[in-house]
Short mmCIF file of C-alpha atoms and ligand atoms in Angstrom, two decimals:
data_model
loop_
_atom_site.label_atom_id
_atom_site.label_comp_id
_atom_site.label_asym_id
_atom_site.label_seq_id
_atom_site.Cartn_x
_atom_site.Cartn_y
_atom_site.Cartn_z
CA UNK A 1007 -14.15 89.62 -45.66
CA UNK A 1008 -13.50 87.18 -48.44
CA UNK A 1009 -10.22 86.43 -50.22
CA UNK A 1010 -11.01 85.92 -53.90
CA UNK A 1011 -7.89 84.34 -55.32
CA UNK A 1012 -6.45 81.91 -52.81
CA UNK A 1013 -2.71 81.25 -53.18
CA UNK A 1014 -1.86 77.94 -54.85
CA UNK A 1015 -0.84 76.33 -51.53
CA UNK A 1016 -4.53 76.24 -50.54
CA UNK A 1017 -5.90 74.76 -53.75
CA UNK A 1018 -5.38 71.04 -53.01
CA UNK A 1019 -6.19 71.46 -49.33
CA UNK A 1020 -9.52 73.13 -50.21
CA UNK A 1021 -10.81 69.84 -51.54
CA UNK A 1022 -10.12 68.19 -48.20
CA UNK A 1023 -12.10 70.90 -46.38
CA UNK A 1024 -14.94 70.51 -48.89
CA UNK A 1025 -15.16 66.77 -48.29
CA UNK A 1026 -15.31 67.30 -44.52
CA UNK A 1027 -18.08 69.90 -44.98
CA UNK A 1028 -20.03 67.56 -47.28
CA UNK A 1029 -20.02 65.12 -44.38
CA UNK A 1030 -21.76 67.64 -42.18
CA UNK A 1031 -18.81 69.08 -40.19
CA UNK A 1032 -17.10 72.44 -40.16
CA UNK A 1033 -13.54 72.76 -41.44
CA UNK A 1034 -11.24 75.77 -41.84
CA UNK A 1035 -7.76 76.96 -42.63
CA UNK A 1036 -6.25 78.38 -39.44
CA UNK A 1037 -3.04 79.81 -38.04
CA UNK A 1038 -0.11 81.35 -39.85
CA UNK A 1039 -1.25 80.56 -43.38
CA UNK A 1040 -4.34 82.76 -43.07
CA UNK A 1041 -2.35 85.55 -41.42
CA UNK A 1042 0.35 85.46 -44.08
CA UNK A 1043 -2.20 85.38 -46.92
CA UNK A 1044 -3.90 88.48 -45.52
CA UNK A 1045 -0.49 90.15 -45.37
CA UNK A 1046 0.36 89.06 -48.92
CA UNK A 1047 3.33 87.03 -47.67
CA UNK A 1048 4.39 83.61 -48.88
CA UNK A 1049 3.03 80.63 -46.97
CA UNK A 1050 5.01 77.66 -45.65
CA UNK A 1051 2.53 75.33 -44.04
CA UNK A 1052 -1.23 75.24 -44.26
CA UNK A 1053 -2.86 74.33 -40.93
CA UNK A 1054 -6.44 73.05 -40.94
CA UNK A 1055 -8.94 72.63 -38.11
CA UNK A 1056 -12.31 70.88 -37.96
CA UNK A 1057 -15.30 70.21 -35.75
CA UNK A 1058 -15.07 66.51 -36.66
CA UNK A 1059 -13.44 64.32 -34.03
CA UNK A 1060 -10.38 62.30 -35.09
CA UNK A 1061 -12.46 59.09 -35.30
CA UNK A 1062 -14.94 60.89 -37.56
CA UNK A 1063 -12.17 62.14 -39.86
CA UNK A 1064 -10.87 58.58 -40.06
CA UNK A 1065 -14.31 57.39 -41.15
CA UNK A 1066 -14.59 60.05 -43.87
CA UNK A 1067 -11.23 59.38 -45.56
CA UNK A 1068 -10.00 56.01 -46.75
CA UNK A 1069 -6.36 56.55 -45.86
CA UNK A 1070 -5.28 58.41 -42.73
CA UNK A 1071 -2.29 58.43 -40.41
CA UNK A 1072 -2.51 59.03 -36.65
CA UNK A 1073 0.09 61.80 -36.63
CA UNK A 1074 -0.70 63.31 -33.24
CA UNK A 1075 -3.97 61.68 -32.43
CA UNK A 1076 -3.81 62.52 -28.70
CA UNK A 1077 -3.81 66.24 -29.66
CA UNK A 1078 -6.43 65.61 -32.32
CA UNK A 1079 -4.16 65.69 -35.37
CA UNK A 1080 -4.73 63.21 -38.17
CA UNK A 1081 -2.99 63.20 -41.54
CA UNK A 1082 -5.44 62.64 -44.37
CA UNK A 1083 -4.10 61.16 -47.61
CA UNK A 1084 -5.92 62.74 -50.53
CA UNK A 1085 -4.88 62.74 -54.19
CA UNK A 1086 -1.59 61.14 -53.11
CA UNK A 1087 -0.74 64.03 -50.79
CA UNK A 1088 -0.87 64.28 -47.00
CA UNK A 1089 -2.89 66.96 -45.16
CA UNK A 1090 -2.84 67.48 -41.40
CA UNK A 1091 -6.23 68.17 -39.85
CA UNK A 1092 -6.64 68.99 -36.16
CA UNK A 1093 -9.90 68.74 -34.27
CA UNK A 1094 -11.08 71.92 -32.51
CA UNK A 1095 -9.89 71.72 -28.94
CA UNK A 1096 -9.56 73.58 -25.69
CA UNK A 1097 -6.63 73.24 -23.38
CA UNK A 1098 -6.78 73.36 -19.62
CA UNK A 1099 -4.51 72.88 -16.67
CA UNK A 1100 -1.19 74.54 -17.47
CA UNK A 1101 0.02 73.90 -13.93
CA UNK A 1102 3.62 74.02 -15.09
CA UNK A 1103 3.39 77.21 -17.19
CA UNK A 1104 3.97 75.23 -20.38
CA UNK A 1105 1.98 72.21 -21.52
CA UNK A 1106 -1.73 71.92 -20.85
CA UNK A 1107 -2.64 69.09 -18.48
CA UNK A 1108 -5.64 68.23 -20.56
CA UNK A 1109 -6.77 68.65 -24.16
CA UNK A 1110 -10.51 68.44 -24.80
CA UNK A 1111 -12.00 68.03 -28.28
CA UNK A 1112 -14.88 70.39 -28.94
CA UNK A 1113 -17.30 71.34 -31.73
CA UNK A 1114 -16.99 75.13 -31.39
CA UNK A 1115 -14.67 77.08 -33.67
CA UNK A 1116 -14.80 80.04 -31.32
CA UNK A 1117 -13.46 78.03 -28.40
CA UNK A 1118 -10.64 76.71 -30.55
CA UNK A 1119 -9.65 80.19 -31.75
CA UNK A 1120 -9.80 81.50 -28.18
CA UNK A 1121 -6.90 79.29 -27.07
CA UNK A 1122 -4.61 80.66 -29.82
CA UNK A 1123 -1.84 83.02 -28.83
CA UNK A 1124 -2.26 86.28 -30.75
CA UNK A 1125 -5.18 87.92 -32.55
CA UNK A 1126 -3.31 87.78 -35.87
CA UNK A 1127 -2.88 84.02 -35.35
CA UNK A 1128 -6.55 83.47 -34.50
CA UNK A 1129 -8.17 83.86 -37.91
CA UNK A 1130 -10.03 81.04 -39.58
CA UNK A 1131 -10.75 80.87 -43.30
CA UNK A 1132 -13.38 78.79 -45.08
CA UNK A 1133 -12.50 76.83 -48.18
CA UNK A 1134 -14.16 79.58 -50.26
CA UNK A 1135 -11.83 82.25 -48.86
CA UNK A 1136 -14.23 83.77 -46.33
CA UNK A 1137 -12.27 84.98 -43.32
CA UNK A 1138 -13.63 84.61 -39.78
CA UNK A 1139 -12.14 87.16 -37.40
CA UNK A 1140 -13.60 86.80 -33.92
CA UNK A 1141 -10.89 88.74 -32.04
CA UNK A 1142 -10.46 91.75 -34.30
CA UNK A 1143 -7.19 90.45 -35.69
CA UNK A 1144 -7.77 92.48 -38.84
CA UNK A 1145 -7.45 95.77 -36.96
CA UNK A 1146 -4.23 94.55 -35.38
CA UNK A 1147 -2.92 93.44 -38.77
CA UNK A 1148 -3.60 96.94 -40.12
CA UNK A 1149 -1.98 98.58 -37.11
CA UNK A 1150 0.97 96.17 -37.15
CA UNK A 1151 0.35 94.93 -33.62
CA UNK A 1152 0.99 91.69 -31.77
CA UNK A 1153 -1.82 91.42 -29.23
CA UNK A 1154 -2.62 88.43 -27.03
CA UNK A 1155 -6.05 86.85 -27.40
CA UNK A 1156 -7.87 87.58 -24.13
CA UNK A 1157 -6.03 88.49 -20.93
CA UNK A 1158 -2.33 88.64 -21.83
CA UNK A 1159 -1.04 87.91 -18.36
CA UNK A 1160 -3.25 84.86 -18.03
CA UNK A 1161 -2.20 83.62 -21.47
CA UNK A 1162 1.50 83.90 -20.59
CA UNK A 1163 0.87 82.10 -17.33
CA UNK A 1164 -0.73 79.26 -19.25
CA UNK A 1165 2.22 78.98 -21.62
CA UNK A 1166 5.28 81.13 -21.05
CA UNK A 1167 6.72 80.28 -24.48
CA UNK A 1168 4.13 82.67 -25.91
CA UNK A 1169 6.26 85.56 -24.65
CA UNK A 1170 9.08 84.43 -26.92
CA UNK A 1171 6.59 83.92 -29.72
CA UNK A 1172 5.49 87.54 -29.32
CA UNK A 1173 9.00 88.89 -29.90
CA UNK A 1174 9.54 86.33 -32.67
CA UNK A 1175 6.46 87.44 -34.62
CA UNK A 1176 7.36 91.06 -33.89
CA UNK A 1177 10.66 90.52 -35.68
CA UNK A 1178 9.29 88.33 -38.49
CA UNK A 1179 6.55 90.83 -39.36
CA UNK A 1180 8.20 94.02 -38.07
CA UNK A 1181 5.15 94.59 -35.84
CA UNK A 1182 5.11 96.21 -32.39
CA UNK A 1183 3.89 94.43 -29.32
CA UNK A 1184 0.67 96.07 -28.10
CA UNK A 1185 1.08 97.85 -24.74
CA UNK A 1186 -0.90 95.53 -22.48
CA UNK A 1187 0.69 92.49 -24.07
CA UNK A 1188 4.12 94.06 -23.71
CA UNK A 1189 3.57 94.91 -20.04
CA UNK A 1190 2.29 91.41 -19.37
CA UNK A 1191 5.53 90.01 -20.81
CA UNK A 1192 7.53 92.31 -18.59
CA UNK A 1193 5.57 91.22 -15.51
CA UNK A 1194 5.80 87.53 -16.35
CA UNK A 1195 9.23 87.34 -18.02
CA UNK A 1196 10.62 85.21 -15.16
CA UNK A 1197 8.23 82.41 -16.18
CA UNK A 1198 10.44 81.83 -19.22
CA UNK A 1199 12.71 79.86 -16.88
CA UNK A 1200 10.03 77.16 -16.80
CA UNK A 1201 10.29 76.54 -20.54
CA UNK A 1202 12.59 73.95 -22.11
CA UNK A 1203 15.52 75.70 -23.72
CA UNK A 1204 15.05 73.76 -26.98
CA UNK A 1205 11.69 75.49 -27.49
CA UNK A 1206 13.08 78.92 -26.61
CA UNK A 1207 15.94 78.25 -29.01
CA UNK A 1208 13.53 77.67 -31.93
CA UNK A 1209 11.71 80.96 -31.31
CA UNK A 1210 14.94 82.87 -30.66
CA UNK A 1211 16.52 81.74 -33.92
CA UNK A 1212 13.34 82.53 -35.86
CA UNK A 1213 13.40 85.98 -34.24
CA UNK A 1214 17.01 86.58 -35.27
CA UNK A 1215 16.24 85.46 -38.83
CA UNK A 1216 13.18 87.71 -39.09
CA UNK A 1217 13.14 90.98 -41.00
CA UNK A 1218 13.57 93.06 -37.84
CA UNK A 1219 15.92 91.19 -35.46
CA UNK A 1220 17.17 94.40 -33.82
CA UNK A 1221 13.60 95.14 -32.81
CA UNK A 1222 13.24 91.61 -31.38
CA UNK A 1223 16.48 91.94 -29.41
CA UNK A 1224 15.48 95.34 -28.05
CA UNK A 1225 12.10 93.95 -27.00
CA UNK A 1226 13.72 90.98 -25.29
CA UNK A 1227 15.90 93.47 -23.41
CA UNK A 1228 13.08 95.88 -22.58
CA UNK A 1229 10.81 93.09 -21.30
CA UNK A 1230 13.68 91.48 -19.32
CA UNK A 1231 13.26 88.19 -21.22
CA UNK A 1232 17.05 88.11 -21.67
CA UNK A 1233 17.47 87.90 -17.90
CA UNK A 1234 15.80 84.49 -17.93
CA UNK A 1235 17.67 82.68 -20.68
CA UNK A 1236 20.89 80.76 -20.11
CA UNK A 1237 24.30 82.33 -20.72
CA UNK A 1238 23.04 85.59 -22.21
CA UNK A 1239 21.80 86.72 -18.81
CA UNK A 1240 25.50 87.38 -18.01
CA UNK A 1241 26.02 89.52 -21.10
CA UNK A 1242 23.23 92.13 -21.09
CA UNK A 1243 25.58 95.03 -21.98
CA UNK A 1244 26.99 93.17 -24.98
CA UNK A 1245 23.50 92.27 -26.13
CA UNK A 1246 22.46 95.91 -25.93
CA UNK A 1247 25.30 96.59 -28.37
CA UNK A 1248 24.11 93.83 -30.73
CA UNK A 1249 20.60 95.32 -30.74
CA UNK A 1250 22.10 98.57 -32.00
CA UNK A 1251 23.87 96.95 -34.96
CA UNK A 1252 22.38 97.20 -38.41
CA UNK A 1253 21.17 93.58 -38.52
CA UNK A 1254 18.10 93.88 -40.68
CA UNK A 1255 18.27 91.65 -43.72
CA UNK A 1256 21.79 90.44 -42.92
CA UNK A 1257 21.56 87.11 -41.11
CA UNK A 1258 20.71 84.21 -43.40
CA UNK A 1259 20.90 81.12 -41.20
CA UNK A 1260 21.26 79.83 -37.68
CA UNK A 1261 25.03 79.34 -37.94
CA UNK A 1262 25.47 83.05 -38.64
CA UNK A 1263 23.22 83.93 -35.70
CA UNK A 1264 25.37 82.07 -33.16
CA UNK A 1265 28.59 83.25 -34.78
CA UNK A 1266 27.44 86.85 -34.42
CA UNK A 1267 26.78 86.36 -30.70
CA UNK A 1268 30.11 84.57 -30.25
CA UNK A 1269 31.88 87.49 -31.93
CA UNK A 1270 30.07 90.27 -30.10
CA UNK A 1271 30.41 88.54 -26.72
CA UNK A 1272 34.10 88.09 -27.53
CA UNK A 1273 34.02 84.40 -26.60
CA UNK A 1274 36.88 81.92 -26.98
CA UNK A 1275 36.19 78.43 -28.34
CA UNK A 1276 35.47 76.96 -24.91
CA UNK A 1277 33.03 79.70 -24.06
CA UNK A 1278 31.31 79.30 -27.43
CA UNK A 1279 30.85 75.61 -26.67
CA UNK A 1280 29.47 76.52 -23.27
CA UNK A 1281 27.03 79.07 -24.69
CA UNK A 1282 25.76 76.73 -27.37
CA UNK A 1283 25.54 73.72 -25.06
CA UNK A 1284 23.49 75.77 -22.61
CA UNK A 1285 21.12 76.47 -25.53
CA UNK A 1286 21.13 72.75 -26.46
CA UNK A 1287 22.51 73.36 -29.95
CA UNK A 1288 23.60 70.27 -31.86
CA UNK A 1289 27.27 69.27 -31.96
CA UNK A 1290 27.28 69.84 -35.73
CA UNK A 1291 25.97 73.39 -35.20
CA UNK A 1292 28.68 74.02 -32.59
CA UNK A 1293 31.44 72.79 -34.92
CA UNK A 1294 30.14 74.95 -37.77
CA UNK A 1295 29.99 78.02 -35.55
CA UNK A 1296 33.56 77.46 -34.30
CA UNK A 1297 34.72 77.33 -37.92
CA UNK A 1298 32.78 80.46 -38.81
CA UNK A 1299 34.29 82.33 -35.86
CA UNK A 1300 37.78 81.28 -37.02
CA UNK A 1301 36.85 82.59 -40.47
CA UNK A 1302 35.59 85.87 -39.03
CA UNK A 1303 38.89 86.41 -37.14
CA UNK A 1304 40.83 85.94 -40.38
CA UNK A 1305 38.58 88.28 -42.36
CA UNK A 1306 38.73 90.90 -39.58
CA UNK A 1307 42.50 90.91 -40.11
CA UNK A 1308 41.92 91.54 -43.82
CA UNK A 1309 43.75 88.32 -44.65
CA UNK A 1310 43.10 85.24 -46.77
CA UNK A 1311 45.23 82.45 -45.31
CA UNK A 1312 45.12 79.15 -47.25
CA UNK A 1313 45.37 76.94 -44.17
CA UNK A 1314 42.54 78.81 -42.43
CA UNK A 1315 40.38 78.72 -45.55
CA UNK A 1316 41.06 74.98 -45.81
CA UNK A 1317 40.08 74.38 -42.18
CA UNK A 1318 37.01 76.59 -42.28
CA UNK A 1319 35.69 75.33 -45.62
CA UNK A 1320 33.92 77.37 -48.26
CA UNK A 1321 30.39 77.22 -46.81
CA UNK A 1322 31.47 78.49 -43.41
CA UNK A 1323 33.83 81.01 -44.99
CA UNK A 1324 30.84 82.48 -46.80
CA UNK A 1325 28.89 82.37 -43.51
CA UNK A 1326 31.75 84.29 -41.86
CA UNK A 1327 31.71 86.81 -44.68
CA UNK A 1328 27.98 87.31 -44.28
CA UNK A 1329 28.51 88.19 -40.60
CA UNK A 1330 31.17 90.68 -41.77
CA UNK A 1331 28.43 92.33 -43.87
CA UNK A 1332 26.93 93.58 -40.61
CA UNK A 1333 30.09 95.63 -40.06
CA UNK A 1334 30.35 96.63 -43.73
CA UNK A 1335 33.67 94.78 -43.80
CA UNK A 1336 32.81 91.87 -46.08
CA UNK A 1337 35.07 90.62 -48.87
CA UNK A 1338 33.68 90.13 -52.36
CA UNK A 1339 32.24 86.61 -52.40
CA UNK A 1340 34.08 85.95 -55.69
CA UNK A 1341 37.42 86.70 -54.06
CA UNK A 1342 36.68 84.13 -51.36
CA UNK A 1343 35.56 81.57 -53.92
CA UNK A 1344 38.81 82.16 -55.88
CA UNK A 1345 40.95 81.80 -52.77
CA UNK A 1346 39.17 78.54 -51.99
CA UNK A 1347 39.48 77.20 -55.55
CA UNK A 1348 43.22 77.96 -55.48
CA UNK A 1349 43.80 75.63 -52.54
CA UNK A 1350 46.03 72.74 -53.71
CA UNK A 1351 43.68 70.30 -51.95
CA UNK A 1352 40.20 70.82 -50.51
CA UNK A 1353 40.27 67.90 -48.06
CA UNK A 1354 42.56 65.19 -46.77
CA UNK A 1355 41.31 62.58 -49.25
CA UNK A 1356 42.78 64.65 -52.06
CA UNK A 1357 46.29 64.24 -50.65
CA UNK A 1358 48.14 61.86 -52.98
CA UNK A 1359 49.48 59.87 -50.06
CA UNK A 1360 47.80 58.05 -47.24
CA UNK A 1361 48.66 55.51 -44.56
CA UNK A 1362 48.42 52.61 -46.98
CA UNK A 1363 50.73 54.18 -49.54
CA UNK A 1364 53.36 55.12 -46.95
CA UNK A 1365 53.29 51.65 -45.35
CA UNK A 1366 53.75 50.03 -48.76
CA UNK A 1367 56.84 52.17 -49.29
CA UNK A 1368 58.33 50.95 -46.02
CA UNK A 1369 56.85 53.03 -43.21
CA UNK A 1370 55.89 51.43 -39.94
CA UNK A 1371 52.26 51.82 -38.87
CA UNK A 1372 51.84 53.86 -35.70
CA UNK A 1373 51.33 57.34 -34.30
CA UNK A 1374 54.36 58.72 -36.12
CA UNK A 1375 52.75 57.88 -39.43
CA UNK A 1376 49.72 59.99 -38.60
CA UNK A 1377 51.90 62.91 -37.64
CA UNK A 1378 53.90 62.65 -40.87
CA UNK A 1379 50.66 62.64 -42.89
CA UNK A 1380 49.44 65.73 -41.05
CA UNK A 1381 52.71 67.52 -41.77
CA UNK A 1382 52.48 66.56 -45.45
CA UNK A 1383 48.93 67.87 -45.58
CA UNK A 1384 50.01 71.22 -44.11
CA UNK A 1385 52.94 71.55 -46.48
CA UNK A 1386 50.77 70.85 -49.50
CA UNK A 1387 48.13 73.36 -48.39
CA UNK A 1388 50.80 75.97 -47.76
CA UNK A 1389 52.23 75.34 -51.25
CA UNK A 1390 55.58 74.20 -49.84
CA UNK A 1391 55.54 70.89 -51.72
CA UNK A 1392 53.72 69.44 -54.72
CA UNK A 1393 50.86 67.06 -54.18
CA UNK A 1394 52.27 64.05 -56.03
CA UNK A 1395 52.97 60.65 -54.61
CA UNK A 1396 56.72 60.53 -55.23
CA UNK A 1397 57.31 63.98 -53.72
CA UNK A 1398 55.19 63.11 -50.73
CA UNK A 1399 57.04 59.82 -50.08
CA UNK A 1400 60.43 61.54 -50.36
CA UNK A 1401 59.32 64.29 -48.00
CA UNK A 1402 57.89 61.71 -45.59
CA UNK A 1403 61.32 60.00 -45.43
CA UNK A 1404 62.99 63.34 -44.71
CA UNK A 1405 60.53 64.10 -41.94
CA UNK A 1406 61.14 60.76 -40.27
CA UNK A 1407 64.92 61.26 -40.40
CA UNK A 1408 64.60 64.74 -38.89
CA UNK A 1409 62.80 63.36 -35.85
P1 ATP B 396 4.83 79.93 -38.79
O1 ATP B 396 4.81 80.83 -39.96
O2 ATP B 396 6.09 80.08 -37.99
O3 ATP B 396 4.47 78.51 -39.06
P2 ATP B 396 2.37 79.97 -37.33
O4 ATP B 396 1.51 81.11 -36.88
O5 ATP B 396 1.77 78.98 -38.29
O6 ATP B 396 3.70 80.60 -37.87
P3 ATP B 396 2.89 77.75 -35.64
O7 ATP B 396 3.88 77.62 -34.54
O8 ATP B 396 3.03 76.89 -36.85
O9 ATP B 396 2.84 79.28 -36.02
O10 ATP B 396 1.46 77.48 -34.98
C1 ATP B 396 0.26 77.44 -35.74
C2 ATP B 396 -0.86 78.14 -34.98
O11 ATP B 396 -1.10 77.47 -33.76
C3 ATP B 396 -0.54 79.59 -34.58
O12 ATP B 396 -0.84 80.50 -35.62
C4 ATP B 396 -1.42 79.77 -33.38
O13 ATP B 396 -2.75 80.00 -33.76
C5 ATP B 396 -1.38 78.40 -32.72
N1 ATP B 396 -0.29 78.27 -31.72
C6 ATP B 396 0.94 77.75 -31.89
N2 ATP B 396 1.66 77.75 -30.76
C7 ATP B 396 0.84 78.29 -29.83
C8 ATP B 396 1.00 78.56 -28.44
N3 ATP B 396 2.14 78.28 -27.79
N4 ATP B 396 -0.06 79.10 -27.78
C9 ATP B 396 -1.21 79.37 -28.42
N5 ATP B 396 -1.41 79.14 -29.73
C10 ATP B 396 -0.40 78.62 -30.43
MG1 MG B 397 2.78 77.23 -38.96
#
């Protein structure tokens, strides 16, 4: 099969493949970009593979960068753009169920495609659009199936992350997992414990942000994968309930994903921290999610409270509202924007008094000053006092006298 009009993302990269071919080597587009082109989906990154060894690629092109030379990846600079090219390779070892012990560069396209995870990820495409399909990926594409290349059980023993990738692609494409592949996941699900949580996290979030996250969740439950991930293994019943929600097309980003789980698992702030730390989420992500959960609680009560809106911030308020969409309980985004715009101040720096100003008007530096400033901030947000310097200084004096 030949694709006649290649999407624009391939056009520049084609020239790189042509140059490699002119030098007597083979070179192809591989991986997700070929799959997504065949499906008519948009492409994010164009992966390329070649029979030329890294040293040979470096001889062909004037400017190259050793991006991941030990795995055979070199970045070629061409027409002022960078293109990553990876030498065909086989992987062997896998004694730890994750990384191969040894990567060997090879000349055979077939051997390179054989090590890839699923048939729909094992296409190669020439620069002229001709598609090479050695594992009948086209049939699986038509039948909407995720099928391991070769013996599924063996492939999951080599790299247990592939089991998460199966459910991730299932959700991203709304494909089913082919029976043998599915059963092999079920048999080997415990191997997921061998995989670094950071890598599981990436696949899990991609799954939740796919077009069919409920399907992905149900498959993780049915294959027992959920039993072998941190924290969630204690909440299988709650996760069964999440899988039944109408999630498709709702979640827009990672913050919303974690906030949904926090809400459905009914977690307090400490438990949310615990969940997210066990998944190695960043501190910034944790803080955002805590704000979103605060926002969700407010919206669930059908209230718009200035102080809460101030603390949560507009971005996370909109994130909270998007989670409310799942329950058909969202506010109109405009109403939230209005409530936010009506806040007297949007952050502390907009308060027309600060430590310096209060000290100049006679206040002593110290912890009391900080407390007074906090009280002023609250009063301004709640509309109890005007945000002008004179009012704030007067009020500050009153507060000090009261204490
Ligand atoms: P995406 O759209 O998410 O980029 P992708 O298919 O390009 O999807 P990548 O993770 O970028 O996925 O990997 C590129 C290709 O490398 C895959 O299509 C697959 O052929 C191969 N690959 C990636 N990870 C693995 C793995 N763990 N085991 C086997 N092959 C893999
Ligand atoms: Mg990719």
